[in-house]
XYZ file of C-alpha atoms in Angstrom:
456
model
C -23.711 28.636 3.252
C -24.921 25.166 4.244
C -23.080 21.885 4.752
C -23.729 18.240 5.463
C -21.843 17.478 8.660
C -21.092 13.904 9.658
C -19.996 14.264 13.269
C -18.968 10.642 13.495
C -17.833 8.437 16.333
C -14.538 7.685 14.581
C -14.241 10.496 12.015
C -15.783 13.837 11.086
C -16.541 14.693 7.475
C -18.146 17.680 5.743
C -19.702 17.902 2.301
C -21.137 20.717 0.174
C -23.207 20.625 -2.992
C -21.661 21.800 -6.238
C -23.550 21.582 -9.528
C -25.918 18.976 -8.156
C -23.275 16.706 -6.652
C -21.741 16.519 -3.178
C -18.065 17.326 -2.630
C -16.179 16.370 0.507
C -14.083 19.195 1.931
C -10.529 18.635 3.145
C -10.219 18.829 6.920
C -6.485 19.270 7.160
C -4.413 16.594 5.411
C -7.451 14.390 4.706
C -11.175 14.587 4.050
C -11.706 12.787 7.360
C -10.780 14.221 10.747
C -10.453 11.570 13.478
C -12.902 12.333 16.292
C -10.290 12.946 18.955
C -9.377 15.889 21.169
C -6.358 16.586 23.370
C -6.126 19.383 25.937
C -3.353 20.237 28.419
C -5.921 19.553 31.176
C -9.606 18.724 31.215
C -10.391 21.885 33.191
C -8.584 24.011 30.585
C -11.008 23.180 27.760
C -13.578 25.881 28.571
C -10.961 28.652 28.581
C -9.390 27.523 25.312
C -12.823 27.202 23.711
C -13.861 30.690 24.872
C -10.810 32.223 23.195
C -11.653 30.509 19.906
C -15.182 31.871 19.677
C -16.041 35.043 17.809
C -16.960 38.028 20.047
C -20.744 37.566 19.758
C -20.529 33.847 20.571
C -17.952 34.481 23.276
C -20.237 36.866 25.150
C -23.049 34.323 25.324
C -20.641 31.527 26.246
C -19.142 33.507 29.124
C -22.626 34.142 30.536
C -23.250 30.396 30.387
C -19.867 29.173 31.630
C -18.310 32.138 33.467
C -17.135 30.305 36.633
C -15.867 27.343 34.594
C -13.879 29.654 32.310
C -12.351 31.434 35.315
C -11.225 28.095 36.740
C -9.882 27.152 33.320
C -7.749 30.291 33.137
C -6.207 29.478 36.508
C -5.436 25.934 35.378
C -3.936 27.204 32.129
C -1.596 29.588 33.950
C -0.341 26.667 35.988
C 0.063 24.547 32.867
C 2.081 27.273 31.155
C 4.292 27.616 34.244
C 5.003 23.887 33.917
C 5.963 24.337 30.262
C 2.970 22.475 28.814
C 1.507 23.404 25.431
C -1.533 25.606 26.014
C -3.794 24.668 23.116
C -6.400 22.202 21.922
C -5.430 19.580 19.361
C -7.768 17.609 17.107
C -7.601 14.511 14.957
C -4.230 12.923 14.296
C -2.475 15.781 16.117
C -4.473 14.934 19.264
C -3.472 11.274 19.029
C 0.176 12.237 18.571
C 0.036 14.420 21.691
C -1.475 11.578 23.684
C 1.032 8.989 22.452
C 3.939 11.306 23.284
C 2.907 11.501 26.953
C -0.147 9.341 27.804
C -0.143 10.297 31.485
C -0.071 14.046 30.773
C -2.960 16.159 29.542
C -6.513 15.095 28.727
C -7.290 12.908 25.714
C -10.700 11.770 24.520
C -11.535 9.584 21.555
C -15.031 9.307 20.109
C -16.845 11.682 22.479
C -20.041 10.958 20.571
C -20.003 7.527 22.236
C -20.656 9.092 25.631
C -23.448 11.526 24.802
C -26.264 9.086 25.544
C -24.673 7.676 28.698
C -27.123 7.081 31.522
C -26.807 9.220 34.636
C -24.676 12.089 33.342
C -24.650 14.961 35.832
C -24.980 18.624 34.692
C -21.186 19.278 34.969
C -20.519 16.208 32.805
C -23.093 17.328 30.238
C -21.491 20.789 30.181
C -18.058 19.194 29.641
C -19.323 17.126 26.709
C -21.041 20.181 25.223
C -17.695 21.984 25.376
C -15.773 19.069 23.860
C -18.253 18.650 21.012
C -18.463 22.428 20.513
C -14.671 22.707 20.274
C -14.583 19.982 17.620
C -17.519 21.447 15.682
C -15.986 24.913 15.814
C -12.698 23.545 14.480
C -14.491 21.745 11.636
C -16.660 24.779 10.790
C -13.604 27.045 10.649
C -11.824 24.519 8.404
C -14.842 24.475 6.095
C -15.037 28.268 5.987
C -11.368 28.504 5.036
C -12.026 26.116 2.142
C -15.206 27.857 0.991
C -14.207 31.465 1.591
C -17.543 32.327 3.174
C -19.389 31.829 6.483
C -21.078 28.490 7.184
C -24.203 28.998 9.257
C -26.509 26.074 8.346
C -25.944 22.326 8.668
C -27.692 19.000 8.525
C -25.934 16.825 11.099
C -26.125 13.056 11.139
C -27.370 11.092 14.115
C -27.584 7.355 14.805
C -30.932 5.659 15.251
C -29.985 5.008 18.879
C -27.091 6.577 20.744
C -25.058 4.520 23.160
C -27.210 4.607 26.251
C -29.304 2.404 28.512
C -32.202 4.816 28.928
C -33.759 4.438 25.462
C -35.389 7.602 24.177
C -34.197 9.563 27.205
C -30.622 8.803 26.126
C -31.412 9.852 22.573
C -32.946 13.150 23.736
C -29.960 13.844 25.972
C -27.491 13.201 23.153
C -29.403 15.328 20.632
C -29.658 18.143 23.179
C -25.880 18.074 23.699
C -25.213 18.060 19.953
C -27.719 20.845 19.325
C -26.354 23.085 22.078
C -22.769 22.444 20.984
C -23.656 23.336 17.390
C -25.357 26.541 18.537
C -22.354 27.541 20.628
C -20.089 26.752 17.658
C -21.941 29.314 15.538
C -24.449 27.264 13.523
C -27.697 29.208 13.235
C -29.782 26.549 11.482
C -29.351 22.893 12.412
C -31.381 19.859 11.417
C -30.669 16.230 12.270
C -31.056 13.229 9.973
C -30.612 9.524 10.640
C -27.162 8.498 9.397
C -28.324 5.361 7.533
C -30.986 7.444 5.790
C -28.329 9.964 4.754
C -26.091 7.182 3.459
C -29.099 5.814 1.616
C -29.693 9.153 -0.110
C -26.182 9.048 -1.502
C -26.635 5.463 -2.718
C -30.036 6.371 -4.168
C -28.394 8.786 -6.608
C -26.827 5.746 -8.311
C -30.054 3.752 -8.692
C -31.695 3.571 -12.127
C -34.875 1.883 -10.877
C -36.923 1.858 -7.697
C -36.043 -0.664 -4.994
C -36.445 -1.419 -1.298
C -32.940 -1.130 0.130
C -31.619 -2.373 3.444
C -28.983 0.196 4.470
C -26.497 -1.190 6.996
C -24.394 1.622 8.449
C -21.610 0.262 10.686
C -19.727 3.135 12.250
C -17.234 3.464 15.038
C -19.818 3.518 17.823
C -23.152 2.290 16.482
C -24.689 0.055 13.865
C -27.874 1.372 12.255
C -30.091 -0.443 9.793
C -32.845 1.196 7.751
C -35.275 -0.154 5.192
C -35.924 2.518 2.578
C -37.876 2.867 -0.632
C -35.417 4.413 -3.069
C -34.990 5.228 -6.693
C -35.784 7.742 -9.437
C -39.411 8.245 -8.377
C -38.446 8.992 -4.744
C -35.193 10.918 -4.764
C -36.557 14.422 -5.354
C -39.059 14.398 -2.492
C -38.263 16.554 0.518
C -40.495 14.606 2.891
C -39.324 11.002 2.957
C -40.999 9.739 6.126
C -43.264 7.404 4.147
C -40.220 5.898 2.424
C -38.590 4.923 5.729
C -40.207 1.534 6.272
C -38.336 0.367 9.323
C -35.134 0.918 11.234
C -33.083 -0.415 14.130
C -29.889 0.617 15.871
C -27.676 -0.368 18.740
C -24.356 0.325 20.428
C -22.195 -1.883 18.220
C -19.388 -0.394 16.171
C -15.766 -0.506 15.215
C -14.706 0.543 18.712
C -16.373 -2.569 20.121
C -14.453 -4.806 17.705
C -11.221 -3.095 18.839
C -12.100 -3.524 22.512
C -12.980 -7.196 22.128
C -9.704 -7.838 20.271
C -7.877 -5.989 23.053
C -9.424 -8.284 25.663
C -9.046 -11.440 23.575
C -5.553 -10.852 22.238
C -3.791 -8.554 24.716
C -5.272 -8.823 28.187
C -3.838 -12.346 28.743
C -0.438 -10.615 28.590
C -1.602 -8.406 31.472
C -2.743 -11.230 33.732
C -6.205 -12.139 32.483
C -7.029 -15.855 33.082
C -4.433 -16.126 35.869
C -5.362 -17.543 39.261
C -4.462 -16.166 42.670
C -2.598 -18.107 45.364
C -5.989 -18.975 46.801
C -6.957 -20.645 43.527
C -9.521 -18.003 42.651
C -9.333 -16.511 39.140
C -8.533 -12.849 38.664
C -11.799 -10.912 38.134
C -12.475 -10.533 34.415
C -14.493 -7.284 34.789
C -11.268 -5.575 35.853
C -9.749 -6.238 32.427
C -12.931 -5.312 30.543
C -13.141 -2.020 32.425
C -9.532 -1.259 31.480
C -10.291 -1.755 27.777
C -13.786 -0.189 27.609
C -12.700 3.266 26.438
C -16.244 3.974 25.156
C -17.885 3.443 28.553
C -17.819 6.303 31.073
C -18.732 4.081 34.029
C -16.186 1.387 33.175
C -13.331 3.850 32.801
C -14.335 5.656 35.997
C -14.232 2.353 37.876
C -10.881 1.317 36.446
C -9.166 4.638 37.190
C -10.686 5.014 40.659
C -8.657 4.867 43.869
C -10.658 1.803 44.867
C -9.341 -0.080 41.827
C -5.797 1.078 42.612
C -6.086 -0.429 46.093
C -7.693 -3.585 44.727
C -4.840 -4.022 42.227
C -2.298 -3.702 45.034
C -4.094 -6.405 47.034
C -4.406 -8.686 44.013
C -0.691 -8.364 43.246
C 0.178 -9.378 46.819
C -1.983 -12.476 46.372
C -0.589 -13.320 42.896
C 2.151 -15.731 41.909
C 5.708 -14.323 41.655
C 5.641 -14.594 37.856
C 2.220 -12.905 37.503
C 1.684 -10.513 34.608
C -0.681 -8.380 36.691
C 1.921 -5.631 37.320
C 1.554 -4.759 33.629
C -2.130 -3.954 34.211
C -1.178 -1.812 37.188
C 1.333 -0.002 34.979
C -1.366 0.558 32.338
C -3.584 2.141 34.961
C -0.821 4.253 36.493
C 0.135 5.749 33.116
C -3.398 5.994 31.628
C -2.628 3.694 28.725
C -6.102 2.297 27.984
C -6.494 4.322 24.788
C -3.027 3.348 23.632
C -3.664 -0.364 24.178
C -6.949 -0.266 22.263
C -5.274 1.778 19.520
C -2.664 -1.001 19.171
C -5.488 -3.514 18.824
C -7.124 -1.331 16.169
C -3.891 -1.271 14.169
C -3.733 -5.038 14.492
C -7.342 -5.395 13.317
C -6.564 -3.323 10.230
C -3.484 -5.419 9.426
C -5.424 -8.662 9.895
C -7.703 -7.642 7.032
C -4.813 -8.346 4.666
C -2.621 -10.819 6.548
C -2.895 -13.791 8.865
C -0.824 -12.384 11.720
C -0.002 -9.017 13.268
C 2.633 -8.208 15.879
C 1.880 -5.156 17.999
C 4.486 -3.611 20.329
C 3.503 -3.090 23.962
C 6.857 -1.706 25.043
C 5.173 1.068 27.027
C 4.120 -1.677 29.460
C 7.357 -3.635 29.461
C 10.553 -3.526 27.423
C 10.475 -6.039 24.580
C 6.799 -6.950 25.092
C 4.760 -7.675 21.949
C 1.255 -9.021 21.335
C 0.925 -11.681 18.668
C -2.503 -11.307 17.059
C -3.920 -13.635 14.431
C -6.970 -13.698 12.178
C -8.690 -16.599 13.962
C -8.420 -14.589 17.183
C -10.119 -11.630 15.516
C -12.859 -13.878 14.130
C -13.493 -15.349 17.587
C -13.591 -11.903 19.194
C -15.910 -10.571 16.457
C -18.425 -13.432 16.380
C -20.789 -12.114 19.127
C -20.809 -8.643 17.553
C -21.563 -10.009 14.092
C -24.517 -11.941 15.508
C -25.878 -8.714 17.015
C -25.492 -6.930 13.670
C -27.436 -9.766 12.078
C -30.199 -9.329 14.660
C -30.412 -5.604 13.852
C -30.778 -6.426 10.152
C -33.591 -8.845 10.989
C -35.278 -6.243 13.222
C -35.278 -3.614 10.468
C -36.670 -6.061 7.900
C -39.339 -7.254 10.328
C -40.333 -3.663 11.170
C -40.688 -2.880 7.445
C -42.912 -5.881 6.794
C -41.367 -6.390 3.349
C -38.229 -8.056 2.054
C -35.364 -5.924 0.719
C -34.414 -5.993 -2.953
C -30.764 -5.207 -2.229
C -28.347 -4.276 0.565
C -26.135 -1.211 0.857
C -23.268 -1.391 3.394
C -21.511 1.754 4.557
C -19.599 3.186 7.527
C -15.921 2.997 8.378
C -16.216 -0.500 9.833
C -17.870 -1.749 6.635
C -14.367 -2.117 5.192
C -13.829 -5.187 7.347
C -13.763 -8.376 5.216
C -15.277 -10.253 8.175
C -18.328 -7.980 8.231
C -18.832 -8.027 4.474
C -18.556 -11.816 4.376
C -21.025 -12.183 7.235
C -23.661 -9.989 5.561
C -23.278 -11.748 2.209
C -23.626 -15.136 3.900
C -26.700 -13.965 5.825
C -28.469 -12.633 2.704
C -26.932 -14.754 -0.071
C -29.599 -14.083 -2.706
C -29.434 -10.275 -2.602
C -27.002 -7.945 -4.362
C -24.755 -6.257 -1.788
C -23.464 -2.816 -2.715
C -20.918 -0.506 -1.133
C -19.580 2.960 -1.723
C -17.512 5.572 0.024
C -17.505 3.933 3.452
C -16.382 7.077 5.252
C -17.959 9.755 3.048
C -21.411 8.473 2.090
C -23.148 9.856 5.191
C -21.687 13.357 4.765
C -22.574 13.316 1.065
C -26.149 12.252 1.795
C -26.453 14.925 4.479
C -25.322 17.545 1.955
C -27.972 16.391 -0.511
C -30.642 16.749 2.163
C -29.227 20.126 3.253
C -29.677 21.423 -0.267
C -33.335 20.419 -0.195
C -33.827 22.147 3.182
C -31.675 25.250 2.803
C -30.936 25.491 -0.907
C -33.688 27.944 -1.801
C -32.400 30.517 0.697
C -28.741 29.454 0.473
C -28.764 28.884 4.282
């Protein structure tokens, strides 16, 4: 059996083909599984993953990760002695575990954001392979329960460019991690397809005449733009390289909007913009590092012992009424994800209302952040300009003008983003669809072309 697998930065989705049309499979209570994982301890992941693999996969995994698994078993025994839950959690359940006790266990959101990070060492790459494998295994098992048969083949979506500073080296690293994780998770045939191209395939099924379409896919971690020839005379071709006229992609996504709103709307409550007794301002990078949950280096800096000592020194040099102790509390209790999650909830509310009040009582009793739509617009403006530049790059690379625009991706639901794109290209029809499911559906259509004859 084959599937289209959207291993997304924010959500995972799976689709299969039935009678010529894609169908999204439920992944628990929803068709979309948030891309989050919680473990009792980071070093316990390998042991928990090993137990979840089938015997044939387990044997190969133990040869690859034997010492790591042994260390994991020791950590897990200690965790059980302390009364901690000895299991992996995914999606909303992982978020709930984290919110219950932010300073206990290991929580990661959007691991896909880190796969192209520059300078990852072999142990870090192995950790990300295990995290991604655990999530893929969970999704594959969910799909098999729904379908009643093994799933061994998949077309998996990939962004044009992963989040990394090393260009194609970052892309190769990320694809290698995804491919190895998929293999360990039991997929025997795996192909990758650009996510905007996959989304375009799903949109193409609705077209009644040929057109050049600018596909703008704004996900949780990246924005990808592709210029594609589409329509009735193209849709049945297996090889579509000639129809891909140009593309661009960059590390701009919904997570970045959340982080910027966190800095703009919440960090002033934690001391940002204050001055020390010497008259010097508090260093802004400290606050950005605290909020940058999609940046390995930034989070490593913020949670380092050096930053702990620096915060102590800064508090001694701060005014008596300084808000900086709240930032120190955030660091001590590992609350970066929680703060950004509050900003994300505020961003969602600001789509429908002018103001949003978000509780920050985990930092201080009675503390709330007052967010407003103008604040979100100000925080979003630099990101929208970058999205506009990516659209221009894709059009320029194609050498032709688009006939219409198709917007997709979870972040495409934002009224700010839709309004910006319509204002930028006012004379073109702008279409949308299933913002979360179009990539998975397009991947399933392509999977049928690749694997359909043999039934994968």
